[in-house]
Amino acid sequence: MARLSIGRAWDETKAVLGRDRGLIATVALALMVLPGAIGEVVVPASTSGSSPDLGWSSVTLLILLVTILGQLTIARIALGRRQSVGEAMAHGVRRSPSFLLATILWLLPFVLLAAPFAVQVQANPQAPPPGALLPLFAITLVFLFVAVRMIFSTAVSVAENVGPLAILRRSWALTAGSWWRLFGFLMLFMITAVIALGAVTAVVGVVVGLISGEPERLSVGSLVNALVGQTVAAIITVLLTVMLTRLYLQVAEPADEPVSVPHAP
């Protein structure tokens, strides 16, 4: 198993973004920024204790599926194969069912295990019962371990024509021996992303508030906030998707074969 190089993946990520920035920007705008911003502005915030509205829940689910398609399309482009946006998107559509089913297969057991304990903690957040808090903590630790082992699922889904179970087995095999390196990369990336997203949205929120006051639902101010927030979130998603795709190629391709994108100077 080849040793993962974060530095090499970063150099290749910069090369991919430099070469295919037009394709990636088009996908990110159409399948991430605009659907996310529309959903943030249009879908009303759910109130505590109220039953979810089926219509708005369906809209939210549709937006999530479109965003996942965008992520798969960008991963396909990040493989380094010359293709149009339409070709990459069509491939993403074909591979979406396998990816979604694979994600459900590993994620659903954790949701079902954690749900009863999470309900108990939510019922008394000031003094959560230890009998619920400790199992929930243990489930979270196991979830983190498995989530890192499943981190190449997106890349495997678009690079290899395999089914849901094979996607999970392949990601598990490719991450063997690299858990701590991948976990450290993810933690550093997510901390940086949260800080960047929080800083940008806070500044924009203050500026919008000074100009138009507290933004209300369906207002211009809320639309500006949503567009900025979704743009930053899309940039973060694109960077992470391309990085993970290039890391996948390091262990998926034979060591004596060149990568699809040369190292950036």
Short mmCIF file of N, CA and C in Angstrom, two decimals, residues 124-260:
data_model
loop_
_atom_site.label_atom_id
_atom_site.label_comp_id
_atom_site.label_asym_id
_atom_site.label_seq_id
_atom_site.Cartn_x
_atom_site.Cartn_y
_atom_site.Cartn_z
N ASN A 124 -33.15 16.60 28.25
CA ASN A 124 -32.59 17.26 29.43
C ASN A 124 -31.15 17.68 29.14
N PRO A 125 -30.95 18.67 28.27
CA PRO A 125 -29.59 19.03 27.86
C PRO A 125 -28.75 19.63 28.98
N GLN A 126 -29.38 20.26 29.97
CA GLN A 126 -28.61 20.84 31.07
C GLN A 126 -27.99 19.78 31.97
N ALA A 127 -28.69 18.67 32.15
CA ALA A 127 -28.17 17.58 32.98
C ALA A 127 -28.49 16.25 32.31
N PRO A 128 -27.80 15.94 31.20
CA PRO A 128 -28.11 14.71 30.47
C PRO A 128 -27.79 13.48 31.31
N PRO A 129 -28.62 12.45 31.23
CA PRO A 129 -28.39 11.23 32.01
C PRO A 129 -27.14 10.50 31.54
N PRO A 130 -26.26 10.09 32.48
CA PRO A 130 -25.04 9.36 32.08
C PRO A 130 -25.34 8.09 31.30
N GLY A 131 -26.48 7.47 31.60
CA GLY A 131 -26.86 6.25 30.89
C GLY A 131 -27.11 6.47 29.42
N ALA A 132 -27.33 7.70 29.01
CA ALA A 132 -27.50 8.03 27.60
C ALA A 132 -26.26 8.69 27.04
N LEU A 133 -25.61 9.52 27.86
CA LEU A 133 -24.46 10.29 27.38
C LEU A 133 -23.26 9.40 27.07
N LEU A 134 -22.98 8.44 27.93
CA LEU A 134 -21.82 7.58 27.71
C LEU A 134 -21.97 6.69 26.47
N PRO A 135 -23.11 6.03 26.27
CA PRO A 135 -23.27 5.26 25.02
C PRO A 135 -23.19 6.14 23.78
N LEU A 136 -23.76 7.36 23.87
CA LEU A 136 -23.72 8.26 22.73
C LEU A 136 -22.28 8.66 22.41
N PHE A 137 -21.47 8.87 23.44
CA PHE A 137 -20.06 9.20 23.24
C PHE A 137 -19.33 8.04 22.59
N ALA A 138 -19.60 6.81 23.05
CA ALA A 138 -18.95 5.63 22.48
C ALA A 138 -19.35 5.44 21.01
N ILE A 139 -20.62 5.65 20.71
CA ILE A 139 -21.09 5.53 19.32
C ILE A 139 -20.41 6.57 18.44
N THR A 140 -20.21 7.78 18.97
CA THR A 140 -19.56 8.85 18.22
C THR A 140 -18.12 8.48 17.88
N LEU A 141 -17.40 7.88 18.83
CA LEU A 141 -16.02 7.48 18.59
C LEU A 141 -15.94 6.42 17.47
N VAL A 142 -16.83 5.44 17.55
CA VAL A 142 -16.84 4.40 16.51
C VAL A 142 -17.23 5.01 15.16
N PHE A 143 -18.18 5.95 15.20
CA PHE A 143 -18.59 6.63 13.96
C PHE A 143 -17.42 7.35 13.32
N LEU A 144 -16.62 8.07 14.11
CA LEU A 144 -15.46 8.78 13.57
C LEU A 144 -14.48 7.82 12.91
N PHE A 145 -14.25 6.67 13.56
CA PHE A 145 -13.33 5.70 12.98
C PHE A 145 -13.83 5.20 11.63
N VAL A 146 -15.11 4.81 11.59
CA VAL A 146 -15.67 4.27 10.36
C VAL A 146 -15.76 5.36 9.28
N ALA A 147 -16.10 6.58 9.68
CA ALA A 147 -16.24 7.67 8.70
C ALA A 147 -14.93 7.92 7.97
N VAL A 148 -13.81 7.86 8.68
CA VAL A 148 -12.51 8.05 8.03
C VAL A 148 -12.22 6.88 7.09
N ARG A 149 -12.60 5.67 7.48
CA ARG A 149 -12.38 4.52 6.60
C ARG A 149 -13.26 4.57 5.35
N MET A 150 -14.36 5.32 5.41
CA MET A 150 -15.25 5.46 4.26
C MET A 150 -14.98 6.72 3.44
N ILE A 151 -13.87 7.36 3.70
CA ILE A 151 -13.62 8.70 3.15
C ILE A 151 -13.38 8.69 1.64
N PHE A 152 -13.00 7.54 1.09
CA PHE A 152 -12.76 7.45 -0.35
C PHE A 152 -13.99 6.96 -1.12
N SER A 153 -15.14 6.90 -0.46
CA SER A 153 -16.34 6.38 -1.11
C SER A 153 -16.73 7.20 -2.34
N THR A 154 -16.63 8.51 -2.24
CA THR A 154 -17.00 9.36 -3.37
C THR A 154 -16.09 9.10 -4.57
N ALA A 155 -14.77 9.08 -4.32
CA ALA A 155 -13.82 8.85 -5.40
C ALA A 155 -13.99 7.46 -6.01
N VAL A 156 -14.18 6.45 -5.17
CA VAL A 156 -14.39 5.09 -5.67
C VAL A 156 -15.65 5.02 -6.53
N SER A 157 -16.70 5.72 -6.10
CA SER A 157 -17.98 5.67 -6.81
C SER A 157 -17.86 6.17 -8.24
N VAL A 158 -17.05 7.20 -8.47
CA VAL A 158 -16.95 7.78 -9.81
C VAL A 158 -15.78 7.21 -10.61
N ALA A 159 -14.82 6.58 -9.93
CA ALA A 159 -13.65 6.05 -10.64
C ALA A 159 -13.79 4.59 -11.00
N GLU A 160 -14.60 3.85 -10.24
CA GLU A 160 -14.71 2.41 -10.43
C GLU A 160 -16.18 2.03 -10.60
N ASN A 161 -16.45 1.18 -11.55
CA ASN A 161 -17.83 0.76 -11.85
C ASN A 161 -18.20 -0.43 -10.96
N VAL A 162 -18.42 -0.15 -9.67
CA VAL A 162 -18.73 -1.20 -8.70
C VAL A 162 -19.99 -0.84 -7.95
N GLY A 163 -20.57 -1.83 -7.28
CA GLY A 163 -21.81 -1.64 -6.54
C GLY A 163 -21.58 -1.07 -5.15
N PRO A 164 -22.67 -0.84 -4.40
CA PRO A 164 -22.57 -0.21 -3.09
C PRO A 164 -21.67 -0.95 -2.11
N LEU A 165 -21.84 -2.26 -1.98
CA LEU A 165 -21.01 -3.02 -1.04
C LEU A 165 -19.54 -2.99 -1.45
N ALA A 166 -19.29 -3.08 -2.75
CA ALA A 166 -17.91 -3.03 -3.23
C ALA A 166 -17.29 -1.66 -2.98
N ILE A 167 -18.09 -0.60 -3.07
CA ILE A 167 -17.60 0.75 -2.76
C ILE A 167 -17.10 0.81 -1.32
N LEU A 168 -17.89 0.27 -0.41
CA LEU A 168 -17.51 0.28 1.01
C LEU A 168 -16.26 -0.56 1.25
N ARG A 169 -16.22 -1.76 0.67
CA ARG A 169 -15.04 -2.61 0.85
C ARG A 169 -13.79 -1.97 0.27
N ARG A 170 -13.95 -1.33 -0.87
CA ARG A 170 -12.80 -0.70 -1.54
C ARG A 170 -12.27 0.47 -0.72
N SER A 171 -13.15 1.32 -0.23
CA SER A 171 -12.71 2.44 0.59
C SER A 171 -12.03 1.95 1.87
N TRP A 172 -12.60 0.92 2.47
CA TRP A 172 -12.01 0.34 3.70
C TRP A 172 -10.60 -0.17 3.42
N ALA A 173 -10.43 -0.83 2.28
CA ALA A 173 -9.12 -1.39 1.94
C ALA A 173 -8.10 -0.28 1.63
N LEU A 174 -8.53 0.74 0.91
CA LEU A 174 -7.61 1.79 0.50
C LEU A 174 -7.16 2.67 1.65
N THR A 175 -7.94 2.75 2.71
CA THR A 175 -7.56 3.58 3.86
C THR A 175 -6.80 2.79 4.92
N ALA A 176 -6.59 1.51 4.70
CA ALA A 176 -5.88 0.68 5.68
C ALA A 176 -4.47 1.23 5.92
N GLY A 177 -4.12 1.40 7.19
CA GLY A 177 -2.81 1.89 7.55
C GLY A 177 -2.63 3.39 7.45
N SER A 178 -3.68 4.11 7.04
CA SER A 178 -3.56 5.57 6.87
C SER A 178 -4.58 6.32 7.70
N TRP A 179 -5.19 5.66 8.70
CA TRP A 179 -6.28 6.29 9.44
C TRP A 179 -5.83 7.57 10.12
N TRP A 180 -4.73 7.53 10.86
CA TRP A 180 -4.30 8.71 11.59
C TRP A 180 -3.91 9.86 10.67
N ARG A 181 -3.28 9.54 9.56
CA ARG A 181 -2.91 10.60 8.61
C ARG A 181 -4.15 11.25 8.03
N LEU A 182 -5.14 10.44 7.64
CA LEU A 182 -6.38 10.99 7.08
C LEU A 182 -7.19 11.73 8.13
N PHE A 183 -7.23 11.19 9.35
CA PHE A 183 -7.96 11.86 10.43
C PHE A 183 -7.34 13.22 10.75
N GLY A 184 -6.01 13.27 10.84
CA GLY A 184 -5.33 14.53 11.11
C GLY A 184 -5.58 15.56 10.01
N PHE A 185 -5.54 15.10 8.76
CA PHE A 185 -5.82 16.00 7.64
C PHE A 185 -7.24 16.55 7.72
N LEU A 186 -8.21 15.66 8.01
CA LEU A 186 -9.61 16.08 8.09
C LEU A 186 -9.83 17.09 9.21
N MET A 187 -9.25 16.83 10.38
CA MET A 187 -9.43 17.73 11.51
C MET A 187 -8.86 19.11 11.20
N LEU A 188 -7.65 19.15 10.64
CA LEU A 188 -7.03 20.43 10.30
C LEU A 188 -7.84 21.15 9.23
N PHE A 189 -8.30 20.40 8.23
CA PHE A 189 -9.08 21.01 7.16
C PHE A 189 -10.39 21.57 7.70
N MET A 190 -11.11 20.80 8.52
CA MET A 190 -12.41 21.22 9.01
C MET A 190 -12.29 22.40 9.97
N ILE A 191 -11.27 22.42 10.81
CA ILE A 191 -11.08 23.56 11.71
C ILE A 191 -10.84 24.82 10.90
N THR A 192 -9.97 24.73 9.88
CA THR A 192 -9.71 25.89 9.02
C THR A 192 -10.97 26.32 8.28
N ALA A 193 -11.74 25.34 7.80
CA ALA A 193 -12.96 25.65 7.05
C ALA A 193 -14.00 26.33 7.93
N VAL A 194 -14.17 25.84 9.15
CA VAL A 194 -15.16 26.43 10.07
C VAL A 194 -14.78 27.87 10.40
N ILE A 195 -13.49 28.10 10.64
CA ILE A 195 -13.03 29.46 10.95
C ILE A 195 -13.28 30.39 9.75
N ALA A 196 -12.92 29.92 8.55
CA ALA A 196 -13.09 30.74 7.35
C ALA A 196 -14.56 31.03 7.09
N LEU A 197 -15.40 30.01 7.19
CA LEU A 197 -16.83 30.19 6.93
C LEU A 197 -17.45 31.13 7.96
N GLY A 198 -17.09 30.94 9.23
CA GLY A 198 -17.63 31.80 10.28
C GLY A 198 -17.21 33.24 10.12
N ALA A 199 -15.94 33.46 9.76
CA ALA A 199 -15.43 34.83 9.61
C ALA A 199 -16.11 35.54 8.45
N VAL A 200 -16.20 34.87 7.30
CA VAL A 200 -16.78 35.51 6.12
C VAL A 200 -18.26 35.80 6.33
N THR A 201 -19.02 34.82 6.82
CA THR A 201 -20.45 35.04 7.01
C THR A 201 -20.73 36.10 8.08
N ALA A 202 -19.87 36.17 9.10
CA ALA A 202 -20.05 37.19 10.14
C ALA A 202 -19.85 38.58 9.57
N VAL A 203 -18.79 38.75 8.78
CA VAL A 203 -18.51 40.06 8.19
C VAL A 203 -19.64 40.47 7.25
N VAL A 204 -20.05 39.55 6.39
CA VAL A 204 -21.13 39.87 5.43
C VAL A 204 -22.43 40.15 6.17
N GLY A 205 -22.70 39.38 7.23
CA GLY A 205 -23.91 39.61 8.01
C GLY A 205 -23.93 40.99 8.63
N VAL A 206 -22.79 41.45 9.14
CA VAL A 206 -22.71 42.79 9.73
C VAL A 206 -22.93 43.86 8.68
N VAL A 207 -22.30 43.69 7.51
CA VAL A 207 -22.45 44.68 6.43
C VAL A 207 -23.90 44.75 5.96
N VAL A 208 -24.50 43.58 5.73
CA VAL A 208 -25.90 43.55 5.29
C VAL A 208 -26.81 44.16 6.34
N GLY A 209 -26.53 43.86 7.61
CA GLY A 209 -27.34 44.41 8.69
C GLY A 209 -27.25 45.92 8.76
N LEU A 210 -26.06 46.47 8.53
CA LEU A 210 -25.89 47.92 8.56
C LEU A 210 -26.61 48.60 7.39
N ILE A 211 -26.66 47.91 6.25
CA ILE A 211 -27.27 48.51 5.06
C ILE A 211 -28.79 48.38 5.07
N SER A 212 -29.28 47.16 5.36
CA SER A 212 -30.72 46.92 5.22
C SER A 212 -31.40 46.47 6.50
N GLY A 213 -30.68 46.44 7.61
CA GLY A 213 -31.28 45.98 8.86
C GLY A 213 -31.30 44.46 8.94
N GLU A 214 -31.96 43.95 9.95
CA GLU A 214 -32.03 42.50 10.15
C GLU A 214 -32.75 41.85 8.97
N PRO A 215 -32.04 40.94 8.24
CA PRO A 215 -32.66 40.34 7.06
C PRO A 215 -33.81 39.41 7.43
N GLU A 216 -34.89 39.50 6.69
CA GLU A 216 -36.04 38.63 6.89
C GLU A 216 -36.08 37.59 5.78
N ARG A 217 -36.88 36.55 6.01
CA ARG A 217 -37.02 35.50 5.01
C ARG A 217 -37.55 36.08 3.71
N LEU A 218 -36.97 35.65 2.60
CA LEU A 218 -37.32 36.07 1.25
C LEU A 218 -36.93 37.52 0.96
N SER A 219 -36.05 38.10 1.77
CA SER A 219 -35.59 39.47 1.53
C SER A 219 -34.28 39.44 0.76
N VAL A 220 -33.90 40.62 0.22
CA VAL A 220 -32.63 40.74 -0.50
C VAL A 220 -31.46 40.47 0.43
N GLY A 221 -31.56 40.96 1.66
CA GLY A 221 -30.49 40.74 2.63
C GLY A 221 -30.27 39.27 2.92
N SER A 222 -31.35 38.51 3.08
CA SER A 222 -31.21 37.08 3.34
C SER A 222 -30.63 36.35 2.13
N LEU A 223 -30.97 36.84 0.92
CA LEU A 223 -30.43 36.23 -0.30
C LEU A 223 -28.93 36.47 -0.40
N VAL A 224 -28.49 37.69 -0.07
CA VAL A 224 -27.06 38.00 -0.11
C VAL A 224 -26.31 37.13 0.90
N ASN A 225 -26.84 37.05 2.11
CA ASN A 225 -26.21 36.21 3.13
C ASN A 225 -26.12 34.76 2.66
N ALA A 226 -27.20 34.27 2.08
CA ALA A 226 -27.23 32.88 1.63
C ALA A 226 -26.24 32.64 0.51
N LEU A 227 -26.17 33.55 -0.46
CA LEU A 227 -25.25 33.39 -1.59
C LEU A 227 -23.80 33.38 -1.12
N VAL A 228 -23.46 34.28 -0.22
CA VAL A 228 -22.08 34.34 0.29
C VAL A 228 -21.76 33.08 1.07
N GLY A 229 -22.64 32.70 1.98
CA GLY A 229 -22.41 31.51 2.78
C GLY A 229 -22.29 30.24 1.93
N GLN A 230 -23.18 30.10 0.95
CA GLN A 230 -23.15 28.92 0.09
C GLN A 230 -21.92 28.93 -0.83
N THR A 231 -21.47 30.10 -1.23
CA THR A 231 -20.26 30.18 -2.05
C THR A 231 -19.04 29.71 -1.28
N VAL A 232 -18.91 30.19 -0.05
CA VAL A 232 -17.79 29.76 0.79
C VAL A 232 -17.88 28.26 1.07
N ALA A 233 -19.08 27.77 1.38
CA ALA A 233 -19.27 26.35 1.62
C ALA A 233 -18.93 25.52 0.38
N ALA A 234 -19.28 26.02 -0.81
CA ALA A 234 -18.97 25.31 -2.05
C ALA A 234 -17.47 25.26 -2.29
N ILE A 235 -16.78 26.36 -2.00
CA ILE A 235 -15.31 26.38 -2.15
C ILE A 235 -14.68 25.33 -1.24
N ILE A 236 -15.16 25.26 -0.01
CA ILE A 236 -14.64 24.28 0.95
C ILE A 236 -14.91 22.86 0.45
N THR A 237 -16.13 22.61 -0.04
CA THR A 237 -16.49 21.28 -0.54
C THR A 237 -15.65 20.89 -1.75
N VAL A 238 -15.44 21.84 -2.65
CA VAL A 238 -14.63 21.58 -3.84
C VAL A 238 -13.20 21.22 -3.45
N LEU A 239 -12.61 22.00 -2.57
CA LEU A 239 -11.23 21.73 -2.14
C LEU A 239 -11.12 20.34 -1.51
N LEU A 240 -12.05 20.02 -0.62
CA LEU A 240 -11.99 18.73 0.05
C LEU A 240 -12.22 17.59 -0.93
N THR A 241 -13.17 17.74 -1.84
CA THR A 241 -13.46 16.68 -2.81
C THR A 241 -12.28 16.42 -3.73
N VAL A 242 -11.67 17.48 -4.23
CA VAL A 242 -10.51 17.31 -5.12
C VAL A 242 -9.33 16.71 -4.36
N MET A 243 -9.08 17.19 -3.15
CA MET A 243 -7.98 16.65 -2.34
C MET A 243 -8.18 15.15 -2.10
N LEU A 244 -9.36 14.75 -1.70
CA LEU A 244 -9.61 13.34 -1.40
C LEU A 244 -9.53 12.48 -2.67
N THR A 245 -9.95 13.03 -3.79
CA THR A 245 -9.86 12.30 -5.05
C THR A 245 -8.41 12.07 -5.43
N ARG A 246 -7.56 13.10 -5.25
CA ARG A 246 -6.15 12.94 -5.57
C ARG A 246 -5.45 12.01 -4.57
N LEU A 247 -5.87 12.03 -3.31
CA LEU A 247 -5.34 11.08 -2.33
C LEU A 247 -5.74 9.65 -2.71
N TYR A 248 -6.98 9.49 -3.16
CA TYR A 248 -7.45 8.17 -3.61
C TYR A 248 -6.56 7.64 -4.73
N LEU A 249 -6.21 8.50 -5.69
CA LEU A 249 -5.40 8.07 -6.82
C LEU A 249 -4.01 7.62 -6.38
N GLN A 250 -3.51 8.16 -5.30
CA GLN A 250 -2.19 7.76 -4.82
C GLN A 250 -2.15 6.29 -4.43
N VAL A 251 -3.23 5.80 -3.86
CA VAL A 251 -3.26 4.41 -3.41
C VAL A 251 -3.99 3.49 -4.39
N ALA A 252 -4.79 4.07 -5.30
CA ALA A 252 -5.54 3.26 -6.25
C ALA A 252 -4.73 2.94 -7.48
N GLU A 253 -3.84 3.84 -7.88
CA GLU A 253 -3.02 3.62 -9.06
C GLU A 253 -1.72 2.92 -8.69
N PRO A 254 -1.21 2.05 -9.55
CA PRO A 254 0.09 1.44 -9.29
C PRO A 254 1.17 2.50 -9.14
N ALA A 255 2.15 2.24 -8.29
CA ALA A 255 3.18 3.23 -7.99
C ALA A 255 4.02 3.60 -9.20
N ASP A 256 4.14 2.70 -10.20
CA ASP A 256 4.99 2.98 -11.35
C ASP A 256 4.25 3.69 -12.47
N GLU A 257 2.97 4.02 -12.26
CA GLU A 257 2.22 4.75 -13.27
C GLU A 257 2.10 6.21 -12.87
N PRO A 258 2.22 7.15 -13.82
CA PRO A 258 2.11 8.55 -13.48
C PRO A 258 0.68 8.92 -13.13
N VAL A 259 0.51 9.91 -12.27
CA VAL A 259 -0.82 10.40 -11.93
C VAL A 259 -1.37 11.17 -13.12
N SER A 260 -2.70 11.36 -13.09
CA SER A 260 -3.36 11.98 -14.23
C SER A 260 -3.06 13.46 -14.34
#
